[in-house]
Coordinates of C-alpha atoms in Angstrom, one line a residue:
M19 CA 111.4 86.6 79.5
R20 CA 109.5 83.4 79.8
T21 CA 109.4 81.2 76.7
I22 CA 106.5 78.8 75.9
H23 CA 107.7 76.0 73.7
A24 CA 105.3 74.5 71.1
L25 CA 103.9 71.1 72.1
P26 CA 104.8 68.1 69.8
L27 CA 102.0 66.5 67.8
Q28 CA 100.5 63.4 69.4
P29 CA 99.5 60.3 67.4
D30 CA 96.4 60.0 69.6
H31 CA 94.0 62.7 68.3
R32 CA 92.0 62.6 71.6
R33 CA 95.1 63.1 73.6
W34 CA 96.2 66.0 71.3
V35 CA 92.8 67.7 71.7
G36 CA 92.9 67.2 75.5
T37 CA 96.3 68.7 75.7
L38 CA 95.3 71.8 73.8
F39 CA 92.2 72.1 75.9
G40 CA 94.2 71.8 79.1
L41 CA 96.7 74.4 77.8
S42 CA 93.8 76.8 76.9
V43 CA 92.2 76.4 80.3
G44 CA 95.6 77.1 82.0
L45 CA 96.2 80.2 79.9
A46 CA 92.7 81.4 80.6
L47 CA 93.2 80.9 84.3
L48 CA 96.5 82.7 84.1
A49 CA 94.9 85.6 82.2
G50 CA 92.1 85.7 84.7
S51 CA 94.7 85.8 87.5
L52 CA 96.5 88.6 85.9
T53 CA 93.3 90.6 85.3
A54 CA 92.2 90.0 88.9
H55 CA 95.5 91.4 90.2
A56 CA 95.7 94.3 87.7
F57 CA 96.8 97.5 89.4
G58 CA 93.9 99.8 90.3
F59 CA 92.0 101.6 93.0
D60 CA 92.2 98.7 95.6
E61 CA 96.0 98.7 95.4
V62 CA 96.2 102.4 95.9
A63 CA 93.7 102.2 98.8
E64 CA 95.9 99.5 100.5
R65 CA 98.8 101.9 100.3
A66 CA 96.8 104.7 101.8
K67 CA 95.6 102.5 104.6
A68 CA 99.2 101.5 105.4
L69 CA 100.4 105.1 105.3
A70 CA 97.6 106.2 107.8
A71 CA 98.7 103.4 110.2
K72 CA 102.1 105.0 110.5
P73 CA 103.3 108.5 111.7
Y74 CA 103.4 111.0 108.8
I75 CA 106.8 111.5 107.2
A76 CA 107.3 114.8 105.3
P77 CA 108.7 114.5 101.9
P78 CA 112.5 115.0 101.8
D79 CA 113.9 118.3 100.5
T80 CA 116.2 117.1 97.7
L81 CA 115.5 119.6 94.9
P82 CA 118.6 121.2 93.6
A83 CA 119.1 124.8 94.8
E84 CA 119.3 126.2 91.2
L85 CA 115.7 125.0 90.6
K86 CA 114.4 126.4 93.8
N87 CA 115.9 129.8 93.0
L88 CA 114.2 130.2 89.6
D89 CA 112.0 133.2 89.5
Y90 CA 108.6 133.4 87.9
D91 CA 109.8 134.4 84.4
Q92 CA 112.7 131.9 84.5
M93 CA 110.2 129.1 85.4
R94 CA 107.9 130.1 82.5
D95 CA 110.9 129.6 80.2
V96 CA 111.1 125.9 81.1
R97 CA 108.7 124.0 78.8
F98 CA 107.9 120.4 78.0
K99 CA 108.5 119.6 74.4
P100 CA 105.1 118.7 72.8
D101 CA 106.7 116.2 70.4
R102 CA 107.8 114.2 73.5
A103 CA 104.3 113.8 74.8
L104 CA 103.6 110.3 76.2
W105 CA 101.4 108.2 73.7
R106 CA 102.0 110.6 70.8
D107 CA 104.0 108.0 68.9
Q108 CA 101.2 105.5 69.4
K109 CA 98.7 108.0 68.0
L110 CA 96.4 107.4 71.0
P111 CA 93.4 109.7 71.6
F112 CA 94.9 111.1 74.8
E113 CA 98.5 112.5 75.4
L114 CA 100.4 113.3 78.5
M115 CA 102.8 116.2 79.1
F116 CA 104.7 116.9 82.3
F117 CA 105.5 119.9 84.5
H118 CA 109.1 120.6 85.6
L119 CA 110.0 121.2 89.2
G120 CA 111.1 124.7 90.3
H121 CA 110.1 128.0 91.8
Y122 CA 107.0 127.3 93.9
Q123 CA 106.7 123.7 92.8
T124 CA 109.5 122.1 94.9
Q125 CA 108.0 118.7 95.9
A126 CA 108.2 115.9 93.4
V127 CA 105.3 113.6 92.5
R128 CA 105.9 110.1 91.1
I129 CA 104.1 109.3 87.9
N130 CA 103.4 105.7 86.6
E131 CA 101.9 104.4 83.4
I132 CA 99.6 101.3 83.7
V133 CA 100.0 99.0 80.6
G134 CA 98.2 95.7 80.5
G135 CA 97.2 96.0 84.2
Q136 CA 100.8 96.5 85.3
A137 CA 102.3 99.7 86.5
R138 CA 105.7 101.1 85.5
P139 CA 107.4 104.4 86.3
V140 CA 107.6 107.3 83.9
P141 CA 111.1 108.6 84.3
F142 CA 112.2 112.2 84.2
R143 CA 114.3 112.9 81.2
R144 CA 116.0 116.3 80.8
E145 CA 115.9 116.0 77.0
D146 CA 112.0 116.2 77.2
F147 CA 112.3 119.8 78.3
D148 CA 113.3 123.1 76.6
Y149 CA 115.1 125.3 79.2
G150 CA 115.0 128.4 77.1
K151 CA 117.3 131.1 78.3
N152 CA 118.1 129.4 81.6
R153 CA 121.8 128.8 80.6
Q154 CA 122.8 128.7 84.3
L155 CA 121.0 125.3 84.8
S156 CA 122.9 122.0 84.8
P157 CA 120.2 119.3 84.3
Q158 CA 122.9 116.7 83.5
K159 CA 123.8 116.7 87.3
W160 CA 120.3 116.3 88.7
G161 CA 119.4 112.7 88.0
D162 CA 115.7 111.7 88.1
V163 CA 114.3 114.6 90.1
G164 CA 110.7 113.6 89.2
F165 CA 107.9 115.9 88.1
A166 CA 105.8 118.7 89.6
G167 CA 102.6 117.4 87.9
F168 CA 101.1 116.6 84.5
R169 CA 98.4 117.6 82.0
A170 CA 96.4 115.4 79.7
H171 CA 95.5 116.5 76.1
F172 CA 92.5 115.5 73.9
H173 CA 90.8 116.7 70.7
L174 CA 88.3 118.7 72.8
N175 CA 87.6 121.6 70.4
G176 CA 88.5 120.1 67.0
D177 CA 90.6 117.6 65.1
K178 CA 93.6 119.8 64.3
Y179 CA 95.0 120.1 67.8
K180 CA 94.8 118.2 71.1
D181 CA 93.6 120.7 73.7
E182 CA 94.5 120.7 77.4
L183 CA 91.8 118.7 79.1
I184 CA 92.9 118.3 82.7
V185 CA 95.8 119.4 84.8
F186 CA 97.1 118.1 88.2
L187 CA 99.6 120.5 89.7
G188 CA 100.3 121.4 93.3
A189 CA 99.0 119.8 96.5
S190 CA 95.7 118.0 95.5
Y191 CA 94.7 120.7 93.0
F192 CA 93.4 119.9 89.6
R193 CA 91.6 121.8 86.8
A194 CA 89.5 120.5 83.9
L195 CA 87.9 122.0 80.8
G196 CA 84.9 121.4 78.7
A197 CA 84.7 122.3 75.0
G198 CA 85.0 126.1 74.4
Q199 CA 86.0 126.8 78.0
H200 CA 89.0 128.7 79.5
Y201 CA 90.7 127.7 82.8
G202 CA 89.1 129.3 85.8
L203 CA 88.3 127.7 89.1
S204 CA 90.1 124.7 90.5
A205 CA 89.0 121.5 92.3
R206 CA 90.9 119.7 95.0
G207 CA 91.0 116.2 96.3
L208 CA 90.6 117.2 99.9
A209 CA 90.9 120.2 102.2
I210 CA 91.5 120.1 105.9
D211 CA 90.8 122.8 108.5
T212 CA 90.1 125.7 106.1
V213 CA 88.3 127.0 109.1
G214 CA 88.0 126.0 112.7
G215 CA 91.4 124.5 113.3
K216 CA 94.9 125.8 114.0
G217 CA 95.7 126.5 110.4
E218 CA 94.8 124.9 107.0
E219 CA 96.5 121.6 106.1
F220 CA 97.1 121.0 102.4
P221 CA 97.0 117.3 101.5
R222 CA 99.0 116.5 98.4
F223 CA 98.9 113.8 95.7
T224 CA 102.3 112.1 96.0
E225 CA 102.0 109.5 93.2
F226 CA 99.8 108.9 90.1
W227 CA 99.1 105.8 88.1
I228 CA 97.6 106.6 84.6
E229 CA 96.1 103.9 82.5
R230 CA 97.2 103.8 78.9
P231 CA 94.1 104.4 76.8
A232 CA 93.0 102.1 74.0
T233 CA 93.1 103.4 70.4
D234 CA 89.4 104.2 70.5
A235 CA 89.2 105.4 74.2
K236 CA 86.7 108.1 75.1
T237 CA 87.8 108.3 78.7
L238 CA 91.1 108.6 80.7
T239 CA 91.5 106.8 84.0
I240 CA 93.9 108.3 86.7
H241 CA 94.6 106.8 90.1
A242 CA 96.2 108.9 92.8
L243 CA 97.7 108.5 96.3
M244 CA 97.2 111.4 98.7
D245 CA 99.0 112.0 102.0
S246 CA 99.3 114.7 104.6
A247 CA 100.0 115.0 108.3
R248 CA 96.5 113.9 109.4
A249 CA 95.1 112.0 106.4
S250 CA 95.9 109.7 103.5
G251 CA 93.7 108.6 100.7
A252 CA 93.2 106.8 97.4
Y253 CA 91.5 108.4 94.4
T254 CA 90.4 107.3 91.0
F255 CA 89.4 109.9 88.4
V256 CA 87.7 108.8 85.2
V257 CA 87.8 111.8 82.8
K258 CA 85.0 112.0 80.2
P259 CA 85.7 114.9 77.8
G260 CA 82.9 116.8 76.1
A261 CA 80.9 120.1 76.1
D262 CA 80.3 119.1 79.8
T263 CA 83.5 117.4 80.8
I264 CA 82.8 115.0 83.7
V265 CA 85.4 113.8 86.2
E266 CA 83.9 110.8 87.9
T267 CA 85.7 110.6 91.2
R268 CA 86.0 107.7 93.7
A269 CA 87.8 108.2 97.0
R270 CA 88.7 106.4 100.2
L271 CA 90.1 108.4 103.1
F272 CA 91.9 107.4 106.3
L273 CA 92.5 109.8 109.1
R274 CA 95.5 109.6 111.3
A275 CA 93.9 112.0 113.8
P276 CA 90.6 113.9 114.1
V277 CA 90.3 117.2 112.2
A278 CA 88.2 120.3 112.8
T279 CA 86.9 120.6 109.2
L280 CA 87.0 117.7 106.9
A281 CA 86.2 119.3 103.5
L282 CA 85.1 116.9 100.7
A283 CA 85.1 117.8 97.0
P284 CA 86.4 121.3 97.6
L285 CA 86.3 124.0 94.9
T286 CA 88.4 127.1 94.8
S287 CA 87.7 130.2 92.7
M288 CA 88.1 134.0 92.4
Y289 CA 85.6 136.8 92.8
L290 CA 86.9 140.4 92.7
F291 CA 83.8 142.5 91.9
G292 CA 80.5 142.2 90.0
E293 CA 77.0 143.6 89.5
N294 CA 76.1 143.1 93.2
Q295 CA 79.4 144.7 94.3
P296 CA 80.5 147.2 91.6
Q297 CA 84.0 148.7 91.7
K298 CA 84.8 152.2 90.6
G299 CA 87.9 152.9 88.4
D300 CA 88.0 149.6 86.5
F301 CA 86.6 149.8 82.9
R302 CA 85.3 146.2 83.2
P303 CA 81.8 145.8 84.6
E304 CA 82.7 142.5 86.3
V305 CA 85.8 140.4 87.2
H306 CA 85.3 136.9 88.5
D307 CA 85.8 133.2 87.7
S308 CA 82.5 132.3 89.5
D309 CA 79.6 134.5 90.5
G310 CA 77.6 132.3 92.9
L311 CA 77.3 129.2 95.1
M312 CA 74.4 126.9 94.1
V313 CA 73.2 124.2 96.5
A314 CA 70.5 121.5 96.0
S315 CA 69.2 120.0 99.2
S316 CA 67.7 116.5 99.5
T317 CA 64.5 118.4 100.7
G318 CA 64.0 119.8 97.2
E319 CA 65.1 123.3 98.0
W320 CA 67.6 125.1 95.7
I321 CA 69.7 127.9 97.0
W322 CA 71.7 130.6 95.3
R323 CA 74.2 132.6 97.2
P324 CA 75.8 135.4 95.1
L325 CA 79.6 135.7 95.9
I326 CA 81.1 138.9 97.3
N327 CA 84.6 140.2 98.0
P328 CA 84.6 140.9 101.7
K329 CA 87.0 143.2 103.6
G330 CA 88.0 140.2 105.8
T331 CA 87.3 136.5 106.0
L332 CA 83.7 135.6 106.0
T333 CA 82.5 132.0 106.4
T334 CA 78.9 130.8 106.1
S335 CA 77.2 127.4 105.6
F336 CA 74.0 125.6 104.8
T337 CA 73.2 122.6 107.1
L338 CA 71.3 120.0 105.2
P339 CA 69.7 116.6 105.9
G340 CA 71.2 115.4 102.6
L341 CA 72.8 116.7 99.5
R342 CA 71.8 116.5 95.8
G343 CA 74.6 118.7 94.7
F344 CA 76.5 122.0 95.0
G345 CA 78.8 124.1 92.9
L346 CA 80.6 127.3 92.2
M347 CA 78.9 128.6 89.1
Q348 CA 79.6 131.2 86.4
R349 CA 76.1 131.9 85.4
D350 CA 76.8 135.2 83.7
R351 CA 78.1 134.3 80.2
R352 CA 77.8 137.5 78.2
F353 CA 81.1 139.1 77.0
A354 CA 79.5 142.6 77.4
N355 CA 79.3 142.0 81.2
Y356 CA 83.1 141.6 81.4
E357 CA 84.6 143.4 78.4
D358 CA 87.9 141.5 78.9
T359 CA 89.3 140.3 75.6
E360 CA 92.3 138.5 77.3
A361 CA 90.8 136.9 80.4
R362 CA 87.5 135.9 78.7
Y363 CA 85.7 135.5 82.0
E364 CA 82.4 134.6 80.2
Q365 CA 84.1 131.4 79.1
R366 CA 85.2 130.3 82.6
P367 CA 83.6 126.9 83.6
S368 CA 81.0 126.3 86.2
A369 CA 81.8 123.3 88.5
W370 CA 78.9 121.2 89.7
I371 CA 79.4 118.4 92.3
E372 CA 76.9 115.6 91.9
P373 CA 77.2 113.0 94.7
I374 CA 77.0 109.4 93.8
G375 CA 75.1 107.6 96.6
D376 CA 73.9 109.0 99.9
W377 CA 76.4 111.3 101.6
G378 CA 74.2 111.6 104.6
P379 CA 73.7 114.8 106.6
G380 CA 76.2 117.6 106.7
R381 CA 76.8 121.1 105.5
V382 CA 77.9 123.0 102.4
E383 CA 80.4 125.6 103.7
L384 CA 81.5 128.8 101.8
M385 CA 84.6 130.7 102.8
L386 CA 85.2 134.1 101.3
L387 CA 88.4 136.0 101.7
H388 CA 89.4 139.5 100.6
T389 CA 91.4 139.8 97.5
P390 CA 92.9 143.1 96.2
D391 CA 93.2 141.8 92.6
E392 CA 92.2 139.0 90.2
T393 CA 95.4 137.0 90.7
H394 CA 94.4 135.5 94.0
D395 CA 91.7 132.9 94.6
N396 CA 89.5 134.0 97.5
V397 CA 86.5 131.6 97.3
V398 CA 86.4 128.1 98.7
A399 CA 83.3 125.8 98.8
Y400 CA 83.1 122.2 100.1
W401 CA 81.0 119.6 101.8
V402 CA 81.5 118.7 105.5
P403 CA 79.9 115.4 106.6
A404 CA 78.1 115.6 110.0
K405 CA 80.2 112.7 111.2
Q406 CA 83.8 112.0 110.3
P407 CA 85.4 108.6 110.5
A408 CA 87.5 107.5 113.5
P409 CA 91.2 107.4 112.8
G410 CA 92.1 104.4 110.8
Q411 CA 88.5 103.7 109.6
P412 CA 87.8 104.2 105.9
L413 CA 85.5 106.9 104.5
D414 CA 84.3 106.0 101.0
F415 CA 82.6 108.6 98.8
A416 CA 82.1 109.2 95.1
Y417 CA 80.9 112.0 93.0
R418 CA 80.8 113.5 89.5
L419 CA 82.5 116.8 88.9
H420 CA 80.8 118.5 85.9
Q421 CA 82.8 121.3 84.1
Q422 CA 80.0 123.2 82.4
G423 CA 79.6 126.2 80.0
E424 CA 76.5 127.6 78.4
A425 CA 74.5 124.4 79.2
Q426 CA 74.8 124.1 83.0
Q427 CA 72.9 122.8 86.0
R428 CA 69.8 124.8 86.9
P429 CA 67.0 124.5 89.4
P430 CA 63.9 123.0 87.9
G431 CA 61.8 126.1 88.4
A432 CA 63.4 129.5 88.0
W433 CA 66.7 131.1 89.0
A434 CA 68.4 134.4 89.5
V435 CA 70.1 135.7 86.4
Q436 CA 71.4 138.9 87.9
S437 CA 71.6 140.6 91.4
R438 CA 72.2 144.3 91.4
T439 CA 72.6 146.8 94.3
G440 CA 72.1 150.5 94.6
Y441 CA 69.3 153.1 94.8
S442 CA 67.1 154.3 92.0
Y443 CA 65.0 157.5 92.1
A444 CA 64.6 157.4 95.9
K445 CA 67.6 157.8 98.1
L446 CA 68.3 155.1 100.7
A447 CA 68.1 155.7 104.5
A448 CA 71.2 155.3 106.7
N449 CA 72.4 151.7 106.9
E450 CA 69.9 150.7 104.2
Q451 CA 70.6 148.8 101.0
Q452 CA 68.5 147.9 98.0
F453 CA 68.8 144.8 95.8
I454 CA 67.2 144.2 92.4
V455 CA 67.1 140.6 91.4
D456 CA 65.9 139.2 88.0
F457 CA 64.5 135.7 87.9
E458 CA 64.0 133.6 84.7
G459 CA 63.0 130.0 84.1
P460 CA 60.2 127.6 83.0
S461 CA 58.1 128.0 86.1
L462 CA 57.8 131.8 85.4
A463 CA 57.4 131.3 81.7
A464 CA 54.4 129.0 82.3
L465 CA 52.4 131.5 84.4
P466 CA 49.1 132.7 82.9
A467 CA 48.6 136.3 82.3
G468 CA 47.7 138.2 85.4
A469 CA 49.1 135.6 87.8
E470 CA 49.6 136.8 91.3
V471 CA 53.3 136.5 92.2
K472 CA 54.7 137.5 95.6
A473 CA 58.2 138.1 96.7
I474 CA 58.8 136.5 100.1
A475 CA 61.8 137.9 102.0
S476 CA 63.3 137.3 105.4
T477 CA 66.4 138.2 107.3
D478 CA 68.2 137.3 110.5
G479 CA 68.2 139.2 113.8
N480 CA 70.6 141.9 112.4
G481 CA 68.3 142.9 109.5
E482 CA 64.9 144.6 109.0
I483 CA 63.0 144.3 105.7
A484 CA 61.9 147.8 104.7
E485 CA 60.1 147.0 101.5
V486 CA 59.8 144.0 99.1
N487 CA 57.8 143.6 95.8
A488 CA 57.8 141.7 92.6
Y489 CA 56.7 142.6 89.1
P490 CA 57.1 141.3 85.5
N491 CA 60.1 142.2 83.5
P492 CA 58.7 143.0 80.0
V493 CA 62.1 142.9 78.3
T494 CA 63.2 139.4 79.5
G495 CA 59.9 137.8 80.0
G496 CA 60.9 137.0 83.6
W497 CA 60.1 138.6 86.9
R498 CA 62.0 141.2 88.9
M499 CA 62.2 141.5 92.7
A500 CA 63.1 144.6 94.6
V501 CA 64.0 144.4 98.3
R502 CA 65.3 147.1 100.7
I503 CA 66.9 146.0 103.9
K504 CA 68.4 147.9 106.9
Q505 CA 71.3 146.5 108.8
L506 CA 70.6 147.2 112.5
R507 CA 74.2 146.7 113.6
P508 CA 76.4 147.7 110.5
G509 CA 79.5 146.2 112.1
Q510 CA 78.0 142.7 111.8
S511 CA 77.1 140.6 108.8
T512 CA 73.4 140.1 107.9
E513 CA 71.7 137.3 105.9
L514 CA 68.9 138.1 103.5
R515 CA 66.8 135.3 101.9
A516 CA 64.0 135.7 99.3
F517 CA 62.1 133.8 96.7
L518 CA 59.0 134.2 94.5
Q519 CA 55.8 132.2 94.9
T520 CA 52.3 132.2 93.5
R521 CA 49.6 131.2 96.0
Q522 CA 51.3 128.3 97.9
Q523 CA 53.6 127.2 95.0
V524 CA 57.3 128.2 95.2
L525 CA 58.4 129.4 91.8
T526 CA 62.1 130.0 92.2
E527 CA 65.3 129.0 94.0
T528 CA 66.0 130.7 97.3
W529 CA 68.1 133.8 96.7
S530 CA 70.4 134.0 99.8
L531 CA 72.8 137.0 100.1
I532 CA 75.2 137.7 102.9
L533 CA 75.7 141.4 103.6
P534 CA 79.2 141.8 105.1
P535 CA 80.0 144.2 108.0
Q536 CA 80.0 147.8 106.8

């Protein structure tokens, strides 16, 4: 450690003052130099750029076999000890706990703490973990095997307990919570070739740098280095907890080679069944983490696409000149519509992506897969820029990820609150389906009595509109739309679009449903 010796007093007062002034300037310059070179986004970006300039090297397989061989229940019995949480002793507003490697999580990530602008590794310590009934394990032989990931805690729901706020675990996946929410959908740093390529590539965060928060901090800053066969990248996440927890994200990507689908700000969720696709046999009316994709175009149009559980893979997209936002939303927030006292689907968060700056033209893509149960994610939504960078050239983008509950992003006019399917008193013809959609919102509430409202419906070349009408819903104060459509070729999917208008004024978002092949 460097020692600074005290200066002797000088008989010449002016010389003494001048010496102190010079020392102060020198220390100030030194402090400024240290601040200028504090570890942060730029340093991670330089590492990402250097990685992209070299051939990809897969992480070595060094995990002890006894950890790989842990089954699901054995892995659940390995827990981090809460009293060992990083920053607990300092009584800081945030705390970190770590995930152990094993079972599915076999690739280590390096985790660093940034203190005073300087990064230092957080070592793996076996005494930080409780291994439960896993007496066959020998952690004293492993050395520093690293971590699978980490989670941050904060007083999100009260002063008595620091709740889980955000988790980074596996590939580039992370999940965050707002107050009163339960974990549901996941976000990712990047997805590559979810469709259109020779198979999906899963970039992964290989190293994290987490800034130690101040004693009065309201945000937590996390830097991450990402790498995969065809891309590397630098990320900074500024987590702002609250009723609407916001994860402000800055990223810089470098491609090693072109990709078919460069998916930015991807979201992953689960939809098993719901009001627009009921399931017989299950006592619960609906089971899903998200019930629709919402898109806001730079043109001012808002689009709502109800999710479905198709029999096979179904990919659709919305091509836009610019993006104001998109998200996988859980609009239905009534317990009675789920009746699940354990899963509490009505408390799953909605995730809204708000671009920072102009992302230019591109498309919001939605991929739906079949799932037989609620344990599998089967929904992916993301933004694909119209033009991807050349290999080695940076792609910078930033956005805010909002984790929302009851108060969530809505269109400015009116929106669909439920979408139901089935016949009423009149039977449907062959290959014909009926949908009942309820709209609510300020634009409908402001209509004068007797206002003329029309439902405008259209379909693609595989559909034929048999009937469409709109009428007030006296119970909710909104408006209800009924539309019957016939699929001309039942073996092919069909797109149905509809909205409400009065005279030439559009009142609602565009309700856009995909009818899967029958």
